[in-house]
Coordinates of C-alpha atoms in Angstrom, one line a residue:
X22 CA 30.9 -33.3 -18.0
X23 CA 28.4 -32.9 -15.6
X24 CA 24.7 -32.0 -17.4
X25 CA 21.8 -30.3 -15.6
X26 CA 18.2 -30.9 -16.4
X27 CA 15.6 -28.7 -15.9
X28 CA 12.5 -30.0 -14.2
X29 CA 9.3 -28.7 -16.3
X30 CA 11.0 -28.6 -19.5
X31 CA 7.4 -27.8 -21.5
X32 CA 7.1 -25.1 -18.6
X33 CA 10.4 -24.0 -19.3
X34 CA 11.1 -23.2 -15.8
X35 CA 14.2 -24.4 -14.4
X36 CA 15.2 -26.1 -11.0
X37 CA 17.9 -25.3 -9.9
X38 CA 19.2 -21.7 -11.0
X39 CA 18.7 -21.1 -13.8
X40 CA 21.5 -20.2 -11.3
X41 CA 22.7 -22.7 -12.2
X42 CA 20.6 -22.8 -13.7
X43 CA 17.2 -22.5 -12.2
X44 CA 14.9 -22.3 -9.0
X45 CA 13.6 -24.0 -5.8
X46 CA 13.9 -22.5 -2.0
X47 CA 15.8 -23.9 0.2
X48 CA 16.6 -22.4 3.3
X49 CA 16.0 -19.0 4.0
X50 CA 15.1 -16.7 1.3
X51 CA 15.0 -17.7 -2.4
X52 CA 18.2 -19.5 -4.0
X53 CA 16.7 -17.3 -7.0
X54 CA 17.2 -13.4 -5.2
X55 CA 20.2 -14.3 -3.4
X56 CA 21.6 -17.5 -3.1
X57 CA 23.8 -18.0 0.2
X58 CA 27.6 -17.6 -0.3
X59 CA 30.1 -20.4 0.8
X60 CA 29.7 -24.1 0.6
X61 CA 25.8 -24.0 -0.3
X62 CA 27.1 -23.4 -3.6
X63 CA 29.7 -26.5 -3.9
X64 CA 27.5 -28.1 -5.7
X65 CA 27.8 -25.9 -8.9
X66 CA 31.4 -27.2 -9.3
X67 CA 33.4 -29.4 -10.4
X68 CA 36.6 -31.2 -11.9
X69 CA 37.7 -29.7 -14.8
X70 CA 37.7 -32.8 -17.3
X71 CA 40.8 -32.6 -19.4
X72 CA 40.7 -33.4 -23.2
X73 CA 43.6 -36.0 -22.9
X74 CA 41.7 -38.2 -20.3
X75 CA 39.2 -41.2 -21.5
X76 CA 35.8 -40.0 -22.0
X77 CA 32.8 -42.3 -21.0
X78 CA 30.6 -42.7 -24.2
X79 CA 27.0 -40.9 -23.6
X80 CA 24.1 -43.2 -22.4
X81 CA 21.1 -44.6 -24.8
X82 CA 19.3 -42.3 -25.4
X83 CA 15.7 -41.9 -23.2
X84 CA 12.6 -43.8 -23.9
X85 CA 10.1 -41.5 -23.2
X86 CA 7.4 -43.5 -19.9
X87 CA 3.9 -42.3 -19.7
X88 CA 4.0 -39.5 -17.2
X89 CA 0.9 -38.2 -16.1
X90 CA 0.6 -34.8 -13.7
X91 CA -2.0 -36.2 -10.7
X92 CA -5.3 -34.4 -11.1
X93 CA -5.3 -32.1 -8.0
X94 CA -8.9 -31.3 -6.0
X95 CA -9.4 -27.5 -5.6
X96 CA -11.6 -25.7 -3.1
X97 CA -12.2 -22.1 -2.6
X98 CA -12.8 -20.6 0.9
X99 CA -15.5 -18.0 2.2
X100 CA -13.0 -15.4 2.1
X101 CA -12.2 -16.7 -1.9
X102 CA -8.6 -18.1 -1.0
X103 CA -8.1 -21.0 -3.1
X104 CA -6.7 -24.7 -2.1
X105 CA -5.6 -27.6 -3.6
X106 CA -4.7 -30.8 -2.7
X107 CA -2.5 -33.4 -4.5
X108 CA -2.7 -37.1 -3.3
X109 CA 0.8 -39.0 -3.7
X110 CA 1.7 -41.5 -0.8
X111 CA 5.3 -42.5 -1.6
X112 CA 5.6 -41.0 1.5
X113 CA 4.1 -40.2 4.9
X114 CA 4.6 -36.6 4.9
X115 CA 2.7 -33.3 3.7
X116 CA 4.2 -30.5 1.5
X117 CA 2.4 -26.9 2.1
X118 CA 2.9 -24.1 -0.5
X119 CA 1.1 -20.6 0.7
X120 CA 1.3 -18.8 -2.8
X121 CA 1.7 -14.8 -3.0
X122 CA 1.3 -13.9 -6.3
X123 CA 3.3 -10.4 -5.6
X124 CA 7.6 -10.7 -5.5
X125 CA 10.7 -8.6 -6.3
X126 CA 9.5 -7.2 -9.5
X127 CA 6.5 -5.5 -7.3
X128 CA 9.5 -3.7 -5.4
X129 CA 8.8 -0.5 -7.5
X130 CA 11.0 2.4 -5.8
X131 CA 12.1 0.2 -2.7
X132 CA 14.3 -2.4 -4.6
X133 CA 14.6 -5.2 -2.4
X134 CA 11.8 -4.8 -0.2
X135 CA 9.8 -8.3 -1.4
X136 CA 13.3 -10.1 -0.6
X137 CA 13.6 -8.7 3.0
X138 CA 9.6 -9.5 3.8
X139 CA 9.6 -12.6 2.6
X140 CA 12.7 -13.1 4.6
X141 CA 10.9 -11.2 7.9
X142 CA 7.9 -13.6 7.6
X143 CA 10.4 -16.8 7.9
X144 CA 12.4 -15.3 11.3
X145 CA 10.3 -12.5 12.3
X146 CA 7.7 -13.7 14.2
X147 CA 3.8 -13.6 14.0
X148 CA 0.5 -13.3 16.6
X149 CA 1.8 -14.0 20.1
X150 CA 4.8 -15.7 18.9
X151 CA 8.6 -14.2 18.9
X152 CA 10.6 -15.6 15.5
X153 CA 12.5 -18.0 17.7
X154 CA 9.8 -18.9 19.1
X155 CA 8.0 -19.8 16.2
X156 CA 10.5 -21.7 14.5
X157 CA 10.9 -24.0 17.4
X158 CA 7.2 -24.7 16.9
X159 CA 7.8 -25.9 13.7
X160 CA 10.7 -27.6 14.5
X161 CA 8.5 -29.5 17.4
X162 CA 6.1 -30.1 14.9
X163 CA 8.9 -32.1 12.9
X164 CA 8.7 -29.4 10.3
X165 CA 10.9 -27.5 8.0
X166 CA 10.1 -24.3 7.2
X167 CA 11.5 -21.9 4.2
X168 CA 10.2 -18.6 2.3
X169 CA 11.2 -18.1 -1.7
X170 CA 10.5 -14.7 -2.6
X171 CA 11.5 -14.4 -6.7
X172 CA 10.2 -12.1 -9.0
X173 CA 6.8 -12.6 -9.5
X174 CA 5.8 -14.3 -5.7
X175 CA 6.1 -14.9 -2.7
X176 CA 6.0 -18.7 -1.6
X177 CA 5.4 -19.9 1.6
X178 CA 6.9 -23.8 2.3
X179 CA 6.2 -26.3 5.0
X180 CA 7.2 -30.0 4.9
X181 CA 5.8 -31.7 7.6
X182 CA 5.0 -35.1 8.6
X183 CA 1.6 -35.9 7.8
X184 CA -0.3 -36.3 11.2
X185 CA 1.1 -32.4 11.9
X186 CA -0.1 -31.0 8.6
X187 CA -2.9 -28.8 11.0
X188 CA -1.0 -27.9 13.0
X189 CA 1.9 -26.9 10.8
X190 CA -0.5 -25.0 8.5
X191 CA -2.4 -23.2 11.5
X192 CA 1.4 -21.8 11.9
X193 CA 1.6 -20.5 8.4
X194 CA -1.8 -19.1 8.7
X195 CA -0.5 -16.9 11.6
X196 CA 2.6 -15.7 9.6
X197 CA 0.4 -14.9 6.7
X198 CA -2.1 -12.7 8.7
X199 CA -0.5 -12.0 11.8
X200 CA 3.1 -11.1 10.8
X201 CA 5.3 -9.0 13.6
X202 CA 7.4 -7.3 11.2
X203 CA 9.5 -5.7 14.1
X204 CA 11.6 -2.6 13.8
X205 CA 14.4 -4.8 15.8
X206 CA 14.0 -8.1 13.9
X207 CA 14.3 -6.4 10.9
X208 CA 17.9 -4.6 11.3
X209 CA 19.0 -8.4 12.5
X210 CA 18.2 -9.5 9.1
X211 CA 19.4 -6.4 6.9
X212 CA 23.2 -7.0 8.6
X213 CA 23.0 -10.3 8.0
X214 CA 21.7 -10.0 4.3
X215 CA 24.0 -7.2 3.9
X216 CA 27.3 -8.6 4.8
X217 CA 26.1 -11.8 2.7
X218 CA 25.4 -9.9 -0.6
X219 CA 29.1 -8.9 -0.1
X220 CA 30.6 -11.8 0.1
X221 CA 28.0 -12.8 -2.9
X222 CA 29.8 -10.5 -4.8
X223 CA 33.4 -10.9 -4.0
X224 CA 33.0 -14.9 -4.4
X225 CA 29.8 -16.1 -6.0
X226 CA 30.2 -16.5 -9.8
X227 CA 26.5 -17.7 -10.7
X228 CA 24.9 -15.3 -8.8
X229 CA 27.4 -12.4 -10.1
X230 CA 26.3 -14.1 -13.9
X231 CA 23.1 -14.2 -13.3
X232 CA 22.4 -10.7 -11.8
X233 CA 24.5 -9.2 -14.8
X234 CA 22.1 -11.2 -17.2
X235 CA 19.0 -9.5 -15.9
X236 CA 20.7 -6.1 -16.1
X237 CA 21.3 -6.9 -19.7
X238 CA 18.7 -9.1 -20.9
X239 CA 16.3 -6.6 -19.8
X240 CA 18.1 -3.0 -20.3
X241 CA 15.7 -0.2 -21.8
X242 CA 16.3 3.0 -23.1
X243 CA 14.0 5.2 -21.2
X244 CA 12.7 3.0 -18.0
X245 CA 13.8 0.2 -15.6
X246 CA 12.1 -2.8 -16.4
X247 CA 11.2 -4.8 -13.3
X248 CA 12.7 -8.1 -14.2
X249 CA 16.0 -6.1 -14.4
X250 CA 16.8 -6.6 -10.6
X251 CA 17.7 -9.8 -10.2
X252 CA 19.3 -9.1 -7.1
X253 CA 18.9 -6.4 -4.6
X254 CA 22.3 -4.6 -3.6
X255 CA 23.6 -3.9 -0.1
X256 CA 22.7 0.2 -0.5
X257 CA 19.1 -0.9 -1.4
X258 CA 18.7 -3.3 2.2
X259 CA 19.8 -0.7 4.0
X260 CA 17.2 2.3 2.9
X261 CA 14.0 -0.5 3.8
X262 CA 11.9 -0.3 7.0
X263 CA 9.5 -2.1 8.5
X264 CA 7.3 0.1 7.5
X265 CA 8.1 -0.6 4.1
X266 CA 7.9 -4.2 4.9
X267 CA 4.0 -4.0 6.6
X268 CA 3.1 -2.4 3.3
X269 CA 4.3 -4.4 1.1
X270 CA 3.0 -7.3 2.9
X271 CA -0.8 -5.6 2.9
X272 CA -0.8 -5.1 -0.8
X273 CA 0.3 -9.2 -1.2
X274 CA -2.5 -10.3 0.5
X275 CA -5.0 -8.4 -1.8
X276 CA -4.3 -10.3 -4.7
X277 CA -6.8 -13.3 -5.4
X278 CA -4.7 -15.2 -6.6
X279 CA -3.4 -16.2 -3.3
X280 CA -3.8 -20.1 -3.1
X281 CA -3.1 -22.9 -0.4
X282 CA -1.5 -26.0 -2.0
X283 CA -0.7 -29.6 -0.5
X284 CA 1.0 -32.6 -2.2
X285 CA 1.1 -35.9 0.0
X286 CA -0.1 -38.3 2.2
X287 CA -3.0 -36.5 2.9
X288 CA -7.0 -36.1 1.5
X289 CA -8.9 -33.3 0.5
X290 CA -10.7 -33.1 3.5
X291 CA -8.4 -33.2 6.1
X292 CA -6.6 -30.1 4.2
X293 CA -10.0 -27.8 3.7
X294 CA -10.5 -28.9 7.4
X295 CA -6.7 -27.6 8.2
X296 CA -7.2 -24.8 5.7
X297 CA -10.3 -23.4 7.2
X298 CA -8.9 -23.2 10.5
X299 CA -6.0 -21.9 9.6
X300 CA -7.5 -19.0 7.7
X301 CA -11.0 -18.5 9.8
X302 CA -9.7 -14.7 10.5
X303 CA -9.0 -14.1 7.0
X304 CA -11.5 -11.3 6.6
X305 CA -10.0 -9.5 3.6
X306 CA -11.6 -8.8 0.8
X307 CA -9.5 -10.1 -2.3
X308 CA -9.5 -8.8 -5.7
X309 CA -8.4 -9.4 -9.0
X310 CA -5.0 -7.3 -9.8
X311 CA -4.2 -6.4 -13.2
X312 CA -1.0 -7.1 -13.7
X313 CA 1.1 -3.7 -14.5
X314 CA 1.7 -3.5 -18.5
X315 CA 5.2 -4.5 -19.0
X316 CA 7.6 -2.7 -21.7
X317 CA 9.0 -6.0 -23.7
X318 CA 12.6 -6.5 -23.5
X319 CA 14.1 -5.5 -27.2
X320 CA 16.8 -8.1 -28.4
X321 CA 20.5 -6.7 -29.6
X322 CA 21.1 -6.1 -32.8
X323 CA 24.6 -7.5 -32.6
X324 CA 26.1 -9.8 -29.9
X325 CA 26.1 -8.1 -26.7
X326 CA 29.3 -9.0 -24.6
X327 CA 29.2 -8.9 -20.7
X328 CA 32.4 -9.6 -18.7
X329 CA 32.0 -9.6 -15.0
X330 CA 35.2 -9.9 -13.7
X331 CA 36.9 -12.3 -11.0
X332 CA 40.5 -12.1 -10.5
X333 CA 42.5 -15.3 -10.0
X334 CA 39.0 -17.1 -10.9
X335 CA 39.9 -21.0 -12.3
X336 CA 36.6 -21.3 -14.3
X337 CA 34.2 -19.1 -16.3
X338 CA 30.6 -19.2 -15.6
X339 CA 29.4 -18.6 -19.4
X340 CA 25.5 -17.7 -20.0
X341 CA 24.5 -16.7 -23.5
X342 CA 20.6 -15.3 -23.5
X343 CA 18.1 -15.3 -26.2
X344 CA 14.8 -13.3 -25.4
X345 CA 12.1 -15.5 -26.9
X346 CA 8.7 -15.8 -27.2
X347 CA 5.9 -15.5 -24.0
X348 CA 4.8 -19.1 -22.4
X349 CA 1.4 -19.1 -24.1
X350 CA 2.4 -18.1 -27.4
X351 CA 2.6 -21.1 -30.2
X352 CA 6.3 -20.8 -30.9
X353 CA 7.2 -21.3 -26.7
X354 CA 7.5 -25.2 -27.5
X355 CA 9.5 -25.5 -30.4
X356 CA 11.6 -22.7 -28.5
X357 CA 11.9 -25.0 -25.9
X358 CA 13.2 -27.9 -27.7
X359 CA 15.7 -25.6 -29.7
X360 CA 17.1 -24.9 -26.5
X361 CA 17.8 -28.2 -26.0
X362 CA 19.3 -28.8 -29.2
X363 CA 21.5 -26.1 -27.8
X364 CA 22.5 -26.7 -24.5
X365 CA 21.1 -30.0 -23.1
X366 CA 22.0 -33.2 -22.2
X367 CA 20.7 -34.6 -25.2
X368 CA 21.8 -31.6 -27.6
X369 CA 24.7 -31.1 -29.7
X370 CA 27.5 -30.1 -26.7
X371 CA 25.9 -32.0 -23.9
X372 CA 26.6 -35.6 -25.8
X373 CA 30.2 -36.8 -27.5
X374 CA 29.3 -37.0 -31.4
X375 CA 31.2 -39.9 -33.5
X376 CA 34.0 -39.5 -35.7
X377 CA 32.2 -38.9 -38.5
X378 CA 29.2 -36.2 -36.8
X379 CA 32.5 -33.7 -35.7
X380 CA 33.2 -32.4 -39.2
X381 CA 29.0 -31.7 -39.1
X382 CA 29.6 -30.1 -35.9
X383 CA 32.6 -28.2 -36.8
X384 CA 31.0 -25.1 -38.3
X385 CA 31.6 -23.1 -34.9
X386 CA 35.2 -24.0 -36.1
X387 CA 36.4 -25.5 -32.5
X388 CA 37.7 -28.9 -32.2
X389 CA 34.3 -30.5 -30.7
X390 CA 36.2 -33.0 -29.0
X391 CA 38.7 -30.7 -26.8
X392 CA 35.2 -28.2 -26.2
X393 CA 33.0 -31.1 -24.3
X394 CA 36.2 -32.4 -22.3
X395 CA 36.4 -28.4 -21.4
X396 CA 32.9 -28.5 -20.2
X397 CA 32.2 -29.1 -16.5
X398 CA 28.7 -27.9 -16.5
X399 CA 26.0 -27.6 -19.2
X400 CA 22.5 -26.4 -19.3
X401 CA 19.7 -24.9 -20.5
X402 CA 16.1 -23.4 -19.3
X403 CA 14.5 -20.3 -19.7
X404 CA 14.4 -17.7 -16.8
X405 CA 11.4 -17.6 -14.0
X406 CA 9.8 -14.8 -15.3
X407 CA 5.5 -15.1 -16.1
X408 CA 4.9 -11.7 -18.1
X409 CA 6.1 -11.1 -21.4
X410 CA 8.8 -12.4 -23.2
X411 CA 10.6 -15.4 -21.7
X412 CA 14.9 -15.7 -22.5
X413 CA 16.3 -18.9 -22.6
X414 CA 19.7 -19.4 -21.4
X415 CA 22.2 -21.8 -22.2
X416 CA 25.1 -22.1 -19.1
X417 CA 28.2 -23.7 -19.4
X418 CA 31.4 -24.0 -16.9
X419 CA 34.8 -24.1 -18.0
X420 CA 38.1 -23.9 -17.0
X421 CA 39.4 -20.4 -17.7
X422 CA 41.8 -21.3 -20.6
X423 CA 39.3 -22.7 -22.2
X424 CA 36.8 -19.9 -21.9
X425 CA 37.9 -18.5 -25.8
X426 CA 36.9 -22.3 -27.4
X427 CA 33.7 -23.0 -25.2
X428 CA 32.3 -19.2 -26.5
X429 CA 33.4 -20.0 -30.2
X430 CA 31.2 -23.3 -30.0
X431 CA 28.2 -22.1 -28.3
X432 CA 27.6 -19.2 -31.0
X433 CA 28.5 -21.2 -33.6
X434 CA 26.0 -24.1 -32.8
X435 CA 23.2 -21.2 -31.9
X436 CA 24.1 -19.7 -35.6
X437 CA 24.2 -23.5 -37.0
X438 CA 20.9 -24.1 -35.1
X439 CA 19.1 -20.6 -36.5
X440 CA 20.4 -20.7 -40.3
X441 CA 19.4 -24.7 -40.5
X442 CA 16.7 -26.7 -39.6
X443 CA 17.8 -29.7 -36.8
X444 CA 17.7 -33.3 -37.5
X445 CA 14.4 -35.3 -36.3
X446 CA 17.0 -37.3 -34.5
X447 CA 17.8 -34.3 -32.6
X448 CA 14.1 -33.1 -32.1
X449 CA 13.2 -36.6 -31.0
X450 CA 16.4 -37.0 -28.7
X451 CA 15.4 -33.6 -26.8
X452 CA 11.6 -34.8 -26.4
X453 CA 13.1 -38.2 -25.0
X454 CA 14.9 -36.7 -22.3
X455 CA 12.4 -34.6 -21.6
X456 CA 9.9 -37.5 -21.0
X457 CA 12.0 -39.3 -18.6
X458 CA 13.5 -36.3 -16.8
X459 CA 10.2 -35.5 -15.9
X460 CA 8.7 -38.6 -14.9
X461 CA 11.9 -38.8 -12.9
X462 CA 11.8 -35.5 -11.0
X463 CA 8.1 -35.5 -10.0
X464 CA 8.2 -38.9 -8.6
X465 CA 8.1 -36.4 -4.6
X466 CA 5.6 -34.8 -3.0
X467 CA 7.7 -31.6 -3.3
X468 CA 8.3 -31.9 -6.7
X469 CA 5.0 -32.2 -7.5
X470 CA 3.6 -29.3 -5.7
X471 CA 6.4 -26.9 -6.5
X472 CA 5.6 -27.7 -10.2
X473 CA 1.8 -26.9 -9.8
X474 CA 3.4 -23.7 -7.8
X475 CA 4.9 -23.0 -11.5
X476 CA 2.1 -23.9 -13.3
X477 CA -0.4 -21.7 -11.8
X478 CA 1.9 -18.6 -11.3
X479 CA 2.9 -19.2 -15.1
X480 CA -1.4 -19.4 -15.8
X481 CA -0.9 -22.8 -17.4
X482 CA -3.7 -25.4 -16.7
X483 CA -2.9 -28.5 -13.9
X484 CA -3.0 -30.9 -17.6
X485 CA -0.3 -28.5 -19.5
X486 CA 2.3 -31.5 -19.1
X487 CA -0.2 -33.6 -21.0
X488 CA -0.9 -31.0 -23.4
X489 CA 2.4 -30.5 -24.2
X490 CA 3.3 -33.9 -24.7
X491 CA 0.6 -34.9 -26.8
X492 CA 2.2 -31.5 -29.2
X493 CA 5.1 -32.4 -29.2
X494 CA 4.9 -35.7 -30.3
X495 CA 4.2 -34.4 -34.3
X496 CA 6.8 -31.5 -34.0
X497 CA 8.3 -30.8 -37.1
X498 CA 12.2 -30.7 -37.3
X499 CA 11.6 -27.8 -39.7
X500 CA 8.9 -25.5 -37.4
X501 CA 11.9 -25.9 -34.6
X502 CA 14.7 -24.5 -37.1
X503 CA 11.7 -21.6 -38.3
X504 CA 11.5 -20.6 -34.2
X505 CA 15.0 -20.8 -34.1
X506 CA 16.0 -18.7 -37.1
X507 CA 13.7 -16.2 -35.5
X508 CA 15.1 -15.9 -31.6
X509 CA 18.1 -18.3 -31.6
X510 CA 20.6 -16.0 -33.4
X511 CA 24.2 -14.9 -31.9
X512 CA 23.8 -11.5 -33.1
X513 CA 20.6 -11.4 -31.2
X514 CA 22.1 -12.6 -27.6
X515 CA 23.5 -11.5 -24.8
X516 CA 26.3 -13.4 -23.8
X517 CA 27.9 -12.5 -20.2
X518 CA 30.9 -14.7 -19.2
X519 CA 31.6 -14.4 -15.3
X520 CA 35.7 -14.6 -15.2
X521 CA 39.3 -13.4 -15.0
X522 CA 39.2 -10.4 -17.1
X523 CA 42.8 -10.7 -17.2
X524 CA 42.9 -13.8 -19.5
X525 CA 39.7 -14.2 -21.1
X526 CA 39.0 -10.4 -22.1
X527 CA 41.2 -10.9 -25.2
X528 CA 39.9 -14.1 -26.2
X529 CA 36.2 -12.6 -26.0
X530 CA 36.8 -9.3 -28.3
X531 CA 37.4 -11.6 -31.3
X532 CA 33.5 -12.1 -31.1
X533 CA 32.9 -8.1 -29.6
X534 CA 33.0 -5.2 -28.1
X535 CA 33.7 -6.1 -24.6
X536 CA 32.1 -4.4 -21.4
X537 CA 34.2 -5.3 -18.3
X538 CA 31.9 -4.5 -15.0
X539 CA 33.5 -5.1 -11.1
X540 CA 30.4 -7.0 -9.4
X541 CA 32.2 -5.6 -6.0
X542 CA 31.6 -2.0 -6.9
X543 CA 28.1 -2.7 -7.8
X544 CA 28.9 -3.7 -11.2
X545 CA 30.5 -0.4 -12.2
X546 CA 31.6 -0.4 -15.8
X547 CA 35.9 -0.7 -15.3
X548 CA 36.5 -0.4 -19.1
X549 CA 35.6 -1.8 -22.3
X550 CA 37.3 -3.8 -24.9
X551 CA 37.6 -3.0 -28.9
X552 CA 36.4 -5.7 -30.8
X553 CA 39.4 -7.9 -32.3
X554 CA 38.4 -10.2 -34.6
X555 CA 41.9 -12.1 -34.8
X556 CA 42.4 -12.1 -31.1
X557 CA 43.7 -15.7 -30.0
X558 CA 41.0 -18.4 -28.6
X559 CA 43.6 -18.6 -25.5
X560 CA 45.4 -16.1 -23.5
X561 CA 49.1 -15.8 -24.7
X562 CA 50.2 -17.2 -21.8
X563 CA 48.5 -19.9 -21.7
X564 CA 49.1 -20.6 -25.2
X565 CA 52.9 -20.4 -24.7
X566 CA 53.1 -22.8 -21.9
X567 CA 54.1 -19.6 -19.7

C-alpha cells in the first residue's frame, strides 16, 4: 500500500490534494481548483495489492530529528507591501512567491472568476509584453513560472536561478500591476478550461471526490457557503469577462496582506533591492480587509453518504470528512494527531498490526488483514481552508470489490477512535512521523517557502512548527480520544465514495441512505438508495465468482 504524508502536519495543510490529498501548483492554474485531466494524474494510482500476495512488514517506526523552521528576515515597502526572505543554499536557485490573499471563495456571484484571473495573469500578458511573449522571457531567464489560485489566494510562483532572481521578479512585478487581461486572450483560455473541466469530469475520480466533498461538507440550509465550490463548472467559465477578470484583479491588490517571499540562495538585500524595483510603481494604497463573517459548516447528524458515480471504474476514490475545530483553537492539535491515528502511515490502517493487535482492531468487524492488502492509497490532512472550521479527511483507494470492506473499516476505526481513548504508542507513533516527514519535506527551497506561504495565509507565526512541537511532546493519549469523541464520530461524517454505482451502491446502503449524483451532468442527483443494513460487503457478483 502506497501512504501519503502531508507536509505541515501541525498546519494541517496537505501537499498534494488533499486531492489526493492536498495542495501545491504546478503548472498552470492550481492542482487544488482544477487539476489537469490525463496522465498529470498517474501518479494517484496504483497496483491493486491482493490479500493472497506477501506483504512487506512496516518500517521502524520514526525517530523524531530536531527540525527547526529558518527564521526568515521581513521588510515592508513604501507602499506597505511586505517581503521576506529565507536563506537556504542547498541550492543555487531562488524561489519567488507573490501572495494575494483573495481566491475562489472571493468569487461571490461570478463563480470561477479567481480561477480564470489567476490563470490570465500566467498566459495573458502584462505592460508592453504579449503572454507569449512574456513567457519566453522567463523561460530566457531559466525560469519557471506557475499561478495557484485556491480558495483563499492567489499565489504567484517563480523558480529561477539565483543570479536572475531581479530580473525574474521585475517580470512578476509587471504581471501584478500591469496585467493585459485581453478580451481575446481570455476566450483562448475559457475553451481550453472548458473542454478540460469536461474531461475532468467524465475521467478524473479525485477531483470528482473532492468537488462533491466541498458541496457536502459545506451544504447550508438557507445560503451558499463560499468554500462550497471547490470547483468552478463549464456553465460558470463561460458567463466571465474580462471585465470581470480586471475587477477582480483590482480588489486583490487592495488587500495588505499582499507579501513578496524568497527562499534560496540569496540575501536579504539583494531581494528588497529586486523587490523595490520591481514594485517602484506600486502606488496603491493598501488596507486591511475584514474578512467577510462566514456561516460555520454544521456537521450531520447521521452519516452522510455521497456516491459519485463512474461506470466501469476499477477503483473507488473513498473520502470520509469530519468538520473539526478552526487552526487556532486548542483542540486543532490533538485533532491533528487523531487523524493520524486514523488515516496515516503510522495509524491503525496505514501499518500491518501483528497477530495478536487484529482481534483489537477488529471492532469495525472486517478482516484487517484482507482491508490493508485492499488499500492502494491512504491518507489523511485537513482541507486548505483559513476561516472557520477546518475538516479533516481521511482518503483511501481501493479496488472496486473491495469498496464494501474498506468503508466498514474506516467507520469503524473513526467510532473505535471517538468512543476510546488511543494508546500513547499510537499518539507517540503519529508525532514520530510527523517529526521526520517534516524535516524531510522542507529540506528545498520550495518547500520551505510554500510552507511560510501556508503559515501566513493560515495567520500562524514563522516559529508555529516549533511551537507545535514543543506541545506536542506532553500530549495526553486521553485529551486526543476527548477531541476525538467530540469531532471524530461516523455519524457525524460525510463520507463520499467516487465509483461504479453499479457494484458498490448496494454494499454502501448497509451503512445509509445513499445519494447517487452524475459528475457529467453537473453532479445532478440520478437517484437515491434506501438504507439496507444487511446488504452484502461485496457485490453479488463479485461474491459469486460471476
Amino acid at each position: 500500500m502506497r501512504g501519503s504524508w502531508a507536509a505541515g502536519f501541525w498546519l494541517g495543510v496537505g501537499a498534494g490534494l488533499l486531492g489526493g490529498v492536498g495542495c501545491g501548483a504546478t503548472s498552470e492554474v492550481s492542482r487544488r481548483a482544477v487539476p489537469p485531466a490525463g496522465p498529470a494524474v498517474e501518479p494517484l494510482r496504483g497496483p491493486v495489492i491482493e490479500p493472497t500476495q506477501v506483504r512487506e512488514p512496516p518500517p521502524p517506526r520514526a525517530v523524531s530529528r530536531p527540525f527547526r523552521f529558518p527564521v526568515p528576515t521581513w521588510i515592508e515597502l513604501a507602499s506597505g507591501l511586505r517581503v521576506a526572505t529565507v536563506v537556504q543554499r542547498s541550492v543555487p536557485v531562488a524561489e519567488v512567491r507573490v501572495v494575494i490573499p483573495v481566491g475562489m471563495a472571493a468569487d461571490e456571484e461570478r463563480p470561477g472568476v479567481a480561477w480564470l484571473t489567476g490563470e490570465l495573469l500566467r498566459t495573458g500578458g502584462a505592460g508592453a509584453l504579449g503572454g507569449s511573449e512574456l513567457l519566453a522571457q522567463m523561460e530566457v531567464l531559466g525560469a519557471t513560472f506557475t499561478v495557484e489560485t485556491s480558495l483563499d489566494a492567489t499565489v504567484l510562483r517563480v523558480s529561477a536561478p539565483r543570479e536572475q532572481l531581479a530580473p525574474a521578479l521585475g517580470l512578476l512585478g509587471q504581471v501584478v500591476l500591469r496585467p493585459r487581461f485581453s478580451a481575446g486572450a481570455l476566450d483562448v483560455v475559457k475553451r481550453r478550461k472548458m473542454a478540460e473541466l469536461t474531461q475532468l469530469a467524465q475521467n478524473d475520480g479525485p477531483w470528482a471526490g473532492l468537488t462533491t466533498l466541498h458541496r457536502e461538507l459545506y451544504l447550508l440550509p438557507m445560503e451558499r457557503h463560499p468554500y462550497s465550490s471547490w470547483s468552478p463548472t463549464p456553465e460558470e467559465l463561460g458567463r466571465i469577462t474580462a471585465a470581470d477578470c480586471r475587477a477582480f484583479h483590482a480588489r486583490q491588490l487592495a488587500p495588505a496582506g499582499m507579501m513578496v517571499m524568497v527562499a534560496g540562495d540569496v540575501t536579504p538585500s539583494a531581494v528588497r533591492a529586486a523587490a523595490e524595483k520591481a514594485f517602484q510603481g506600486d502606488t496603491r494604497k493598501r488596507h486591511l480587509l475584514a474578512a467577510p463573517p462566514l456561516t460555520d459548516p454544521v456537521p450531520p447528524e447521521s452519516t452522510k453518504i455521497t456516491l459519485v458515480d463512474r461506470p466501469g471504474a476499477l477503483e473507488s476514490e473513498i473520502y470520509l470528512g469530519f468538520v473539526g475545530p478552526s487552526r487556532g483553537e486548542r483542540d486543532w492539535l490533538p485533532f491533528s494527531i487523531a487523524g493520524q491515528i486514523l488515516g496515516g502511515p503510522a495509524g491503525r490502517l496505514g501499518s500491518s498490526p501483528s497477530a495478536g493487535e487484529v482481534s483489537a482492531h477488529g471492532a469495525s468487524g472486517a478482516p484487517e488483514a484482507e482491508v490493508q492488502g485492499a488499500l492502494v492509497a491512504l491518507s489523511a490532512s485537513s482541507l486548505a481552508v483559513v476561516q472557520g472550521p477546518t475538516p479533516l479527511v481521511v482518503h483511501a483507494t481501493t479496488a472496486t470489490g473491495k469498496t464494501g470492506r474498506v468503508v466498514q473499516a474506516l467507520l469503524g476505526e473513526a467510532e473505535r477512535l471517538a468512543s476510546a481513548a488511543p494508546a500513547v504508542e499510537e499518539v507517540e507513533a503519529a508525532i514520530g512521523w510527523h517529526g521526520a516527514a517534516l524535516a524531510v519535506m522542507l529540506e528545498t527551497p520550495a518547500a520551505l517557502v510554500d510552507e511560510l506561504v501556508r503559515l501566513r495565509l493560515s495567520g500562524l507565526p514563522d516559529n508555529h512548527h516549533e511551537l507545535a512541537r514543543r506541545e506536542s511532546q506532553d500530549m495526553p493519549a486521553v485529551l486526543v480520544g476527548k477531541v476525538a469523541s467530540t469531532y471524530v464520530r461516523p455519524a457525524h461524517g460525510v463520507l463520499v465514495v467516487v465509483g461504479d454505482a453499479a457494484k458498490v451502491g448496494l454494499p454502501l446502503s448497509r451503512f445509509g441512505q445513499v445519494k447517487v449524483i452524475d459528475p457529467t451532468r453537473n453532479f445532478e442527483r440520478l437517484r437515491t438508495l434506501p438504507m439496507k443494513t444487511e446488504a452484502p460487503l461485496e457485490h453479488p457478483e463479485r461474491a459469486s465468482g460471476s
